Amino acid sequence: MATLLQQLINGLVLGGLIALIALGYTMVYGIIQLINFAHGEVFMVGGFASLATYSYFIPESWRSDWWVALPLMALGGALVAVILAVIMERFAYRPLRNAPRLAPLITALGVSVVLKEAVRLFYPGATAPVPFPRVFVDEQYTFEIFDGTITIGSTAILMIAVSVIGAVVLQTYITKSRMGRAMRATAQDPDTARLMGVNPNRTIVLTFVIGAALAGIAGVLYGIQITNVDTEVGFLYGIFAFTAAVLGGVGSIKGAVIGGFAIGLIKSLAGQYFPGGTQYDLVWIFVLLIVVLVFRPQGLFGEPERVRA
């Protein structure tokens, strides 16, 4: 029982990270029907940008105070991720907005490769995993449960808390705010939204900004949890996040979060209990995805696509 509870905790921590990244995928697709495969690399760049903030911009006397260093690192990672996302939207995606869907998809893949190789070539030491400082409280909480013990770290609690709070705040913003209503209107019918006074370009840019900021923060949380950053993590976690968005229903905030936690739990439990162990944990994730899509092609919380006449 203790082993099961430990794996559940590990799955929730991984799921929280995936959920933060998946929110950007689902928001962008919900607005402009673009599968932004470069979003995983935005997450990776956010991690490296936060590390650069720590190494080059935070004075050494401040680094031991996590309540100073961690917010500054999150700000640096999110800021660089946002600037990158705005540039991508303006120069890579906006010119192809009315093109066939294959064109922006291929462009997104190309942008992903460019970002990955740029970081690998120009960030010092990025050809291998780069050590990341554990700036948050390094505390492990141990509980005696049944026949053993379970352990959860302070950074794991932070990961889960930030993902849940971020999703709640984002859902509230989209449903209650003026710009949130503009996002929903643009997603439903951009032409009619334009006639009603909504600026689609501004709305789309804001969508990229929010998704990139969440990805940048996720990059910081990944770094302090794993204690290193690597150029390969963008592709891997980008695939996880995209799968979570599809599983939960692309365009659904709640679906992206639940899909992220579901994938984290499946990966953690499959490595411990399913046939094949950790070598086949990714297989079970996609088995789950296929089963869900067979019975609900729109995902768990997605809506069937409406085709306008």
Tab-separated table of C-alpha atoms in Angstrom:
chain	number	residue	atom	x	y	z
A	1	MET	CA	0.000	0.000	0.000
A	2	ALA	CA	2.827	2.397	0.820
A	3	THR	CA	4.402	1.738	-2.592
A	4	LEU	CA	1.083	2.426	-4.311
A	5	LEU	CA	0.620	5.720	-2.468
A	6	GLN	CA	4.199	6.741	-3.301
A	7	GLN	CA	3.617	6.069	-6.988
A	8	LEU	CA	0.369	8.056	-6.855
A	9	ILE	CA	2.257	11.009	-5.378
A	10	ASN	CA	4.969	10.723	-8.048
A	11	GLY	CA	2.278	10.605	-10.716
A	12	LEU	CA	0.560	13.727	-9.384
A	13	VAL	CA	3.854	15.632	-9.394
A	14	LEU	CA	4.581	14.640	-12.992
A	15	GLY	CA	0.967	15.309	-13.945
A	16	GLY	CA	1.108	18.815	-12.513
A	17	LEU	CA	4.072	19.660	-14.729
A	18	ILE	CA	2.404	18.186	-17.816
A	19	ALA	CA	-0.832	20.044	-17.041
A	20	LEU	CA	0.931	23.427	-16.956
A	21	ILE	CA	2.426	22.826	-20.396
A	22	ALA	CA	-0.793	21.338	-21.802
A	23	LEU	CA	-2.723	24.520	-20.972
A	24	GLY	CA	-0.743	26.364	-23.649
A	25	TYR	CA	-1.443	23.671	-26.241
A	26	THR	CA	-5.176	23.607	-25.595
A	27	MET	CA	-5.568	27.400	-25.526
A	28	VAL	CA	-3.773	27.985	-28.827
A	29	TYR	CA	-5.625	25.185	-30.582
A	30	GLY	CA	-8.931	26.381	-29.163
A	31	ILE	CA	-8.410	29.839	-30.658
A	32	ILE	CA	-6.766	29.233	-34.046
A	33	GLN	CA	-6.822	25.420	-34.467
A	34	LEU	CA	-3.016	25.304	-34.532
A	35	ILE	CA	-1.109	22.376	-33.031
A	36	ASN	CA	1.881	24.342	-31.787
A	37	PHE	CA	4.522	21.638	-31.598
A	38	ALA	CA	7.096	24.303	-30.704
A	39	HIS	CA	5.366	24.829	-27.348
A	40	GLY	CA	7.449	22.092	-25.729
A	41	GLU	CA	10.598	23.950	-26.735
A	42	VAL	CA	9.171	27.146	-25.208
A	43	PHE	CA	8.985	25.188	-21.944
A	44	MET	CA	12.612	24.104	-22.401
A	45	VAL	CA	13.765	27.650	-23.195
A	46	GLY	CA	11.947	28.885	-20.086
A	47	GLY	CA	14.002	26.489	-17.985
A	48	PHE	CA	17.280	27.659	-19.507
A	49	ALA	CA	16.223	31.326	-19.255
A	50	SER	CA	15.476	30.944	-15.547
A	51	LEU	CA	18.874	29.305	-15.056
A	52	ALA	CA	20.541	32.197	-16.916
A	53	THR	CA	18.630	34.637	-14.694
A	54	TYR	CA	20.027	32.876	-11.632
A	55	SER	CA	23.580	32.646	-12.975
A	56	TYR	CA	24.004	36.092	-14.520
A	57	PHE	CA	21.449	38.512	-13.043
A	58	ILE	CA	20.744	37.534	-9.422
A	59	PRO	CA	23.453	38.715	-6.998
A	60	GLU	CA	25.098	35.940	-4.993
A	61	SER	CA	23.899	37.492	-1.745
A	62	TRP	CA	20.264	36.980	-2.887
A	63	ARG	CA	20.584	33.397	-4.087
A	64	SER	CA	20.259	31.795	-0.680
A	65	ASP	CA	16.864	33.462	-0.109
A	66	TRP	CA	14.393	31.358	-2.070
A	67	TRP	CA	11.575	33.895	-1.709
A	68	VAL	CA	13.729	36.316	-3.687
A	69	ALA	CA	15.580	34.013	-6.098
A	70	LEU	CA	12.671	31.779	-7.108
A	71	PRO	CA	10.235	34.570	-8.114
A	72	LEU	CA	12.996	36.320	-10.058
A	73	MET	CA	13.870	33.095	-11.858
A	74	ALA	CA	10.202	32.468	-12.639
A	75	LEU	CA	9.898	36.032	-13.920
A	76	GLY	CA	12.977	35.640	-16.114
A	77	GLY	CA	11.874	32.277	-17.505
A	78	ALA	CA	8.319	33.461	-18.180
A	79	LEU	CA	9.491	36.744	-19.731
A	80	VAL	CA	11.836	35.064	-22.211
A	81	ALA	CA	9.189	32.439	-23.038
A	82	VAL	CA	6.595	35.166	-23.662
A	83	ILE	CA	8.909	37.197	-25.916
A	84	LEU	CA	9.737	34.048	-27.852
A	85	ALA	CA	6.071	33.102	-28.231
A	86	VAL	CA	5.110	36.575	-29.454
A	87	ILE	CA	7.883	36.481	-32.076
A	88	MET	CA	6.778	33.004	-33.174
A	89	GLU	CA	3.162	34.095	-33.512
A	90	ARG	CA	3.981	37.263	-35.432
A	91	PHE	CA	6.536	35.956	-37.901
A	92	ALA	CA	5.949	32.188	-38.145
A	93	TYR	CA	2.223	31.622	-37.606
A	94	ARG	CA	0.315	34.802	-38.445
A	95	PRO	CA	1.339	34.841	-42.137
A	96	LEU	CA	0.019	31.257	-42.418
A	97	ARG	CA	-3.231	31.785	-40.518
A	98	ASN	CA	-5.404	31.318	-43.617
A	99	ALA	CA	-3.163	28.710	-45.223
A	100	PRO	CA	-3.991	24.984	-45.319
A	101	ARG	CA	-3.542	23.420	-41.877
A	102	LEU	CA	-0.511	21.416	-42.954
A	103	ALA	CA	1.564	24.562	-43.551
A	104	PRO	CA	1.502	25.964	-39.974
A	105	LEU	CA	1.925	22.434	-38.606
A	106	ILE	CA	5.153	21.941	-40.545
A	107	THR	CA	6.239	25.454	-39.577
A	108	ALA	CA	5.692	24.604	-35.892
A	109	LEU	CA	7.884	21.529	-36.264
A	110	GLY	CA	10.561	23.631	-37.939
A	111	VAL	CA	10.439	26.261	-35.201
A	112	SER	CA	10.775	23.479	-32.624
A	113	VAL	CA	13.964	22.179	-34.244
A	114	VAL	CA	15.411	25.698	-34.573
A	115	LEU	CA	14.814	26.507	-30.901
A	116	LYS	CA	16.277	23.239	-29.694
A	117	GLU	CA	19.418	23.547	-31.793
A	118	ALA	CA	19.849	27.246	-30.974
A	119	VAL	CA	19.895	26.510	-27.238
A	120	ARG	CA	22.171	23.503	-27.720
A	121	LEU	CA	24.669	25.507	-29.754
A	122	PHE	CA	24.683	28.850	-27.962
A	123	TYR	CA	23.908	28.182	-24.290
A	124	PRO	CA	27.151	27.338	-22.442
A	125	GLY	CA	27.360	23.609	-21.728
A	126	ALA	CA	23.936	22.804	-23.164
A	127	THR	CA	25.261	19.871	-25.201
A	128	ALA	CA	24.744	17.875	-21.975
A	129	PRO	CA	22.318	18.249	-19.049
A	130	VAL	CA	23.109	21.479	-17.196
A	131	PRO	CA	22.926	21.470	-13.366
A	132	PHE	CA	20.049	23.532	-11.979
A	133	PRO	CA	20.106	25.013	-8.455
A	134	ARG	CA	17.495	23.775	-5.988
A	135	VAL	CA	16.588	27.270	-4.874
A	136	PHE	CA	13.371	26.268	-3.122
A	137	VAL	CA	13.166	24.768	0.374
A	138	ASP	CA	14.868	21.368	0.199
A	139	GLU	CA	12.620	19.582	2.671
A	140	GLN	CA	11.396	15.978	2.548
A	141	TYR	CA	8.243	15.016	4.429
A	142	THR	CA	8.005	11.354	5.453
A	143	PHE	CA	4.850	9.608	6.639
A	144	GLU	CA	4.453	6.161	8.113
A	145	ILE	CA	1.670	4.431	6.161
A	146	PHE	CA	0.568	0.823	6.728
A	147	ASP	CA	3.558	-1.370	5.890
A	148	GLY	CA	6.040	1.334	4.917
A	149	THR	CA	6.737	5.031	4.450
A	150	ILE	CA	5.920	7.583	1.769
A	151	THR	CA	7.959	10.688	1.031
A	152	ILE	CA	7.043	13.931	-0.665
A	153	GLY	CA	9.375	16.869	-1.168
A	154	SER	CA	8.590	20.547	-0.818
A	155	THR	CA	9.286	21.111	-4.513
A	156	ALA	CA	6.771	18.379	-5.387
A	157	ILE	CA	4.118	20.097	-3.267
A	158	LEU	CA	4.964	23.387	-4.983
A	159	MET	CA	4.603	21.752	-8.415
A	160	ILE	CA	1.132	20.393	-7.672
A	161	ALA	CA	-0.014	23.617	-6.007
A	162	VAL	CA	1.137	25.887	-8.844
A	163	SER	CA	-0.497	23.719	-11.514
A	164	VAL	CA	-3.856	23.567	-9.727
A	165	ILE	CA	-3.881	27.253	-8.775
A	166	GLY	CA	-2.759	28.265	-12.269
A	167	ALA	CA	-5.539	26.251	-13.882
A	168	VAL	CA	-8.188	27.708	-11.546
A	169	VAL	CA	-6.999	31.275	-12.116
A	170	LEU	CA	-6.871	30.748	-15.876
A	171	GLN	CA	-10.350	29.199	-15.992
A	172	THR	CA	-11.724	32.092	-13.930
A	173	TYR	CA	-10.017	34.642	-16.190
A	174	ILE	CA	-11.409	33.078	-19.352
A	175	THR	CA	-14.961	32.808	-18.019
A	176	LYS	CA	-15.197	36.106	-16.103
A	177	SER	CA	-12.964	38.710	-17.749
A	178	ARG	CA	-13.567	40.861	-20.814
A	179	MET	CA	-10.555	39.459	-22.672
A	180	GLY	CA	-11.593	35.955	-21.669
A	181	ARG	CA	-14.939	36.501	-23.349
A	182	ALA	CA	-13.080	37.834	-26.383
A	183	MET	CA	-11.025	34.623	-26.473
A	184	ARG	CA	-14.128	32.461	-26.373
A	185	ALA	CA	-15.813	34.555	-29.046
A	186	THR	CA	-12.766	34.329	-31.318
A	187	ALA	CA	-12.607	30.572	-30.808
A	188	GLN	CA	-16.278	30.140	-31.745
A	189	ASP	CA	-16.415	32.473	-34.763
A	190	PRO	CA	-13.527	34.891	-35.450
A	191	ASP	CA	-15.361	36.711	-38.263
A	192	THR	CA	-18.421	37.463	-36.149
A	193	ALA	CA	-16.192	38.371	-33.197
A	194	ARG	CA	-14.421	40.918	-35.399
A	195	LEU	CA	-17.765	42.468	-36.372
A	196	MET	CA	-18.634	42.773	-32.681
A	197	GLY	CA	-15.488	44.809	-32.013
A	198	VAL	CA	-13.074	42.077	-30.946
A	199	ASN	CA	-9.524	42.438	-32.250
A	200	PRO	CA	-8.584	38.860	-33.247
A	201	ASN	CA	-4.860	39.589	-33.529
A	202	ARG	CA	-4.675	41.027	-30.022
A	203	THR	CA	-6.706	38.129	-28.662
A	204	ILE	CA	-4.492	35.528	-30.330
A	205	VAL	CA	-1.301	37.217	-29.114
A	206	LEU	CA	-2.688	37.257	-25.566
A	207	THR	CA	-3.403	33.537	-25.869
A	208	PHE	CA	0.205	32.853	-26.866
A	209	VAL	CA	1.426	35.094	-24.029
A	210	ILE	CA	-0.563	33.246	-21.350
A	211	GLY	CA	0.410	29.808	-22.642
A	212	ALA	CA	4.095	30.768	-22.893
A	213	ALA	CA	4.141	32.279	-19.402
A	214	LEU	CA	2.760	29.052	-17.946
A	215	ALA	CA	5.313	27.031	-19.928
A	216	GLY	CA	8.140	29.273	-18.692
A	217	ILE	CA	7.041	28.803	-15.081
A	218	ALA	CA	6.812	25.052	-15.712
A	219	GLY	CA	10.428	25.156	-16.912
A	220	VAL	CA	11.521	26.670	-13.589
A	221	LEU	CA	9.554	24.086	-11.584
A	222	TYR	CA	11.036	21.278	-13.662
A	223	GLY	CA	14.542	22.560	-12.995
A	224	ILE	CA	14.212	22.804	-9.224
A	225	GLN	CA	12.523	19.386	-9.077
A	226	ILE	CA	14.954	17.474	-11.328
A	227	THR	CA	17.995	19.735	-10.577
A	228	ASN	CA	19.076	19.897	-14.221
A	229	VAL	CA	17.788	21.111	-17.570
A	230	ASP	CA	18.365	19.507	-20.933
A	231	THR	CA	17.558	20.438	-24.533
A	232	GLU	CA	15.813	17.074	-24.994
A	233	VAL	CA	13.085	17.694	-22.405
A	234	GLY	CA	11.154	20.062	-24.655
A	235	PHE	CA	10.262	17.367	-27.165
A	236	LEU	CA	9.437	14.714	-24.560
A	237	TYR	CA	7.260	16.873	-22.347
A	238	GLY	CA	5.766	18.558	-25.381
A	239	ILE	CA	4.508	15.162	-26.526
A	240	PHE	CA	3.181	14.445	-23.034
A	241	ALA	CA	1.395	17.800	-22.937
A	242	PHE	CA	-0.059	17.434	-26.416
A	243	THR	CA	-1.329	13.973	-25.503
A	244	ALA	CA	-2.863	15.381	-22.302
A	245	ALA	CA	-4.631	18.112	-24.265
A	246	VAL	CA	-6.045	15.600	-26.754
A	247	LEU	CA	-7.015	13.189	-23.984
A	248	GLY	CA	-8.863	15.835	-22.011
A	249	GLY	CA	-10.378	17.496	-25.055
A	250	VAL	CA	-8.483	20.132	-27.042
A	251	GLY	CA	-9.802	23.565	-26.134
A	252	SER	CA	-10.870	22.560	-22.615
A	253	ILE	CA	-8.890	23.995	-19.688
A	254	LYS	CA	-10.325	21.416	-17.309
A	255	GLY	CA	-9.610	18.668	-19.821
A	256	ALA	CA	-5.957	19.696	-20.191
A	257	VAL	CA	-5.416	19.623	-16.427
A	258	ILE	CA	-7.182	16.304	-15.875
A	259	GLY	CA	-5.446	14.848	-18.925
A	260	GLY	CA	-2.069	15.956	-17.545
A	261	PHE	CA	-2.671	14.358	-14.176
A	262	ALA	CA	-4.029	11.206	-15.831
A	263	ILE	CA	-0.883	10.812	-17.931
A	264	GLY	CA	1.345	11.412	-14.910
A	265	LEU	CA	-0.497	8.764	-12.925
A	266	ILE	CA	-0.497	6.236	-15.779
A	267	LYS	CA	3.238	6.695	-16.374
A	268	SER	CA	4.064	6.327	-12.694
A	269	LEU	CA	1.781	3.348	-12.043
A	270	ALA	CA	2.689	1.587	-15.295
A	271	GLY	CA	6.372	1.670	-14.449
A	272	GLN	CA	5.661	-0.075	-11.155
A	273	TYR	CA	2.733	-2.412	-11.815
A	274	PHE	CA	2.022	-2.870	-15.534
A	275	PRO	CA	3.667	-5.492	-17.770
A	276	GLY	CA	7.018	-4.331	-19.128
A	277	GLY	CA	7.686	-1.869	-16.298
A	278	THR	CA	9.344	1.447	-17.113
A	279	GLN	CA	10.341	0.236	-20.593
A	280	TYR	CA	6.687	0.210	-21.654
A	281	ASP	CA	5.181	3.028	-19.573
A	282	LEU	CA	4.827	5.263	-22.635
A	283	VAL	CA	2.966	2.473	-24.436
A	284	TRP	CA	0.265	2.429	-21.752
A	285	ILE	CA	-0.199	6.181	-22.032
A	286	PHE	CA	-1.046	5.898	-25.706
A	287	VAL	CA	-3.174	2.811	-25.120
A	288	LEU	CA	-5.269	4.968	-22.787
A	289	LEU	CA	-5.407	7.735	-25.389
A	290	ILE	CA	-6.561	5.348	-28.124
A	291	VAL	CA	-9.248	3.813	-25.913
A	292	VAL	CA	-10.625	7.245	-24.996
A	293	LEU	CA	-10.604	8.507	-28.587
A	294	VAL	CA	-12.373	5.390	-29.850
A	295	PHE	CA	-15.367	6.140	-27.639
A	296	ARG	CA	-15.049	9.946	-27.401
A	297	PRO	CA	-13.168	11.357	-30.409
A	298	GLN	CA	-13.438	14.863	-28.941
A	299	GLY	CA	-11.684	13.810	-25.721
A	300	LEU	CA	-13.020	13.522	-22.197
A	301	PHE	CA	-14.253	17.109	-21.875
A	302	GLY	CA	-14.091	18.397	-25.448
A	303	GLU	CA	-17.076	19.394	-27.510
A	304	PRO	CA	-17.842	17.861	-30.932
A	305	GLU	CA	-16.581	20.136	-33.686
A	306	ARG	CA	-19.334	22.262	-35.156
A	307	VAL	CA	-19.123	22.872	-38.891
A	308	ARG	CA	-20.600	26.189	-39.961
A	309	ALA	CA	-22.583	26.240	-43.178
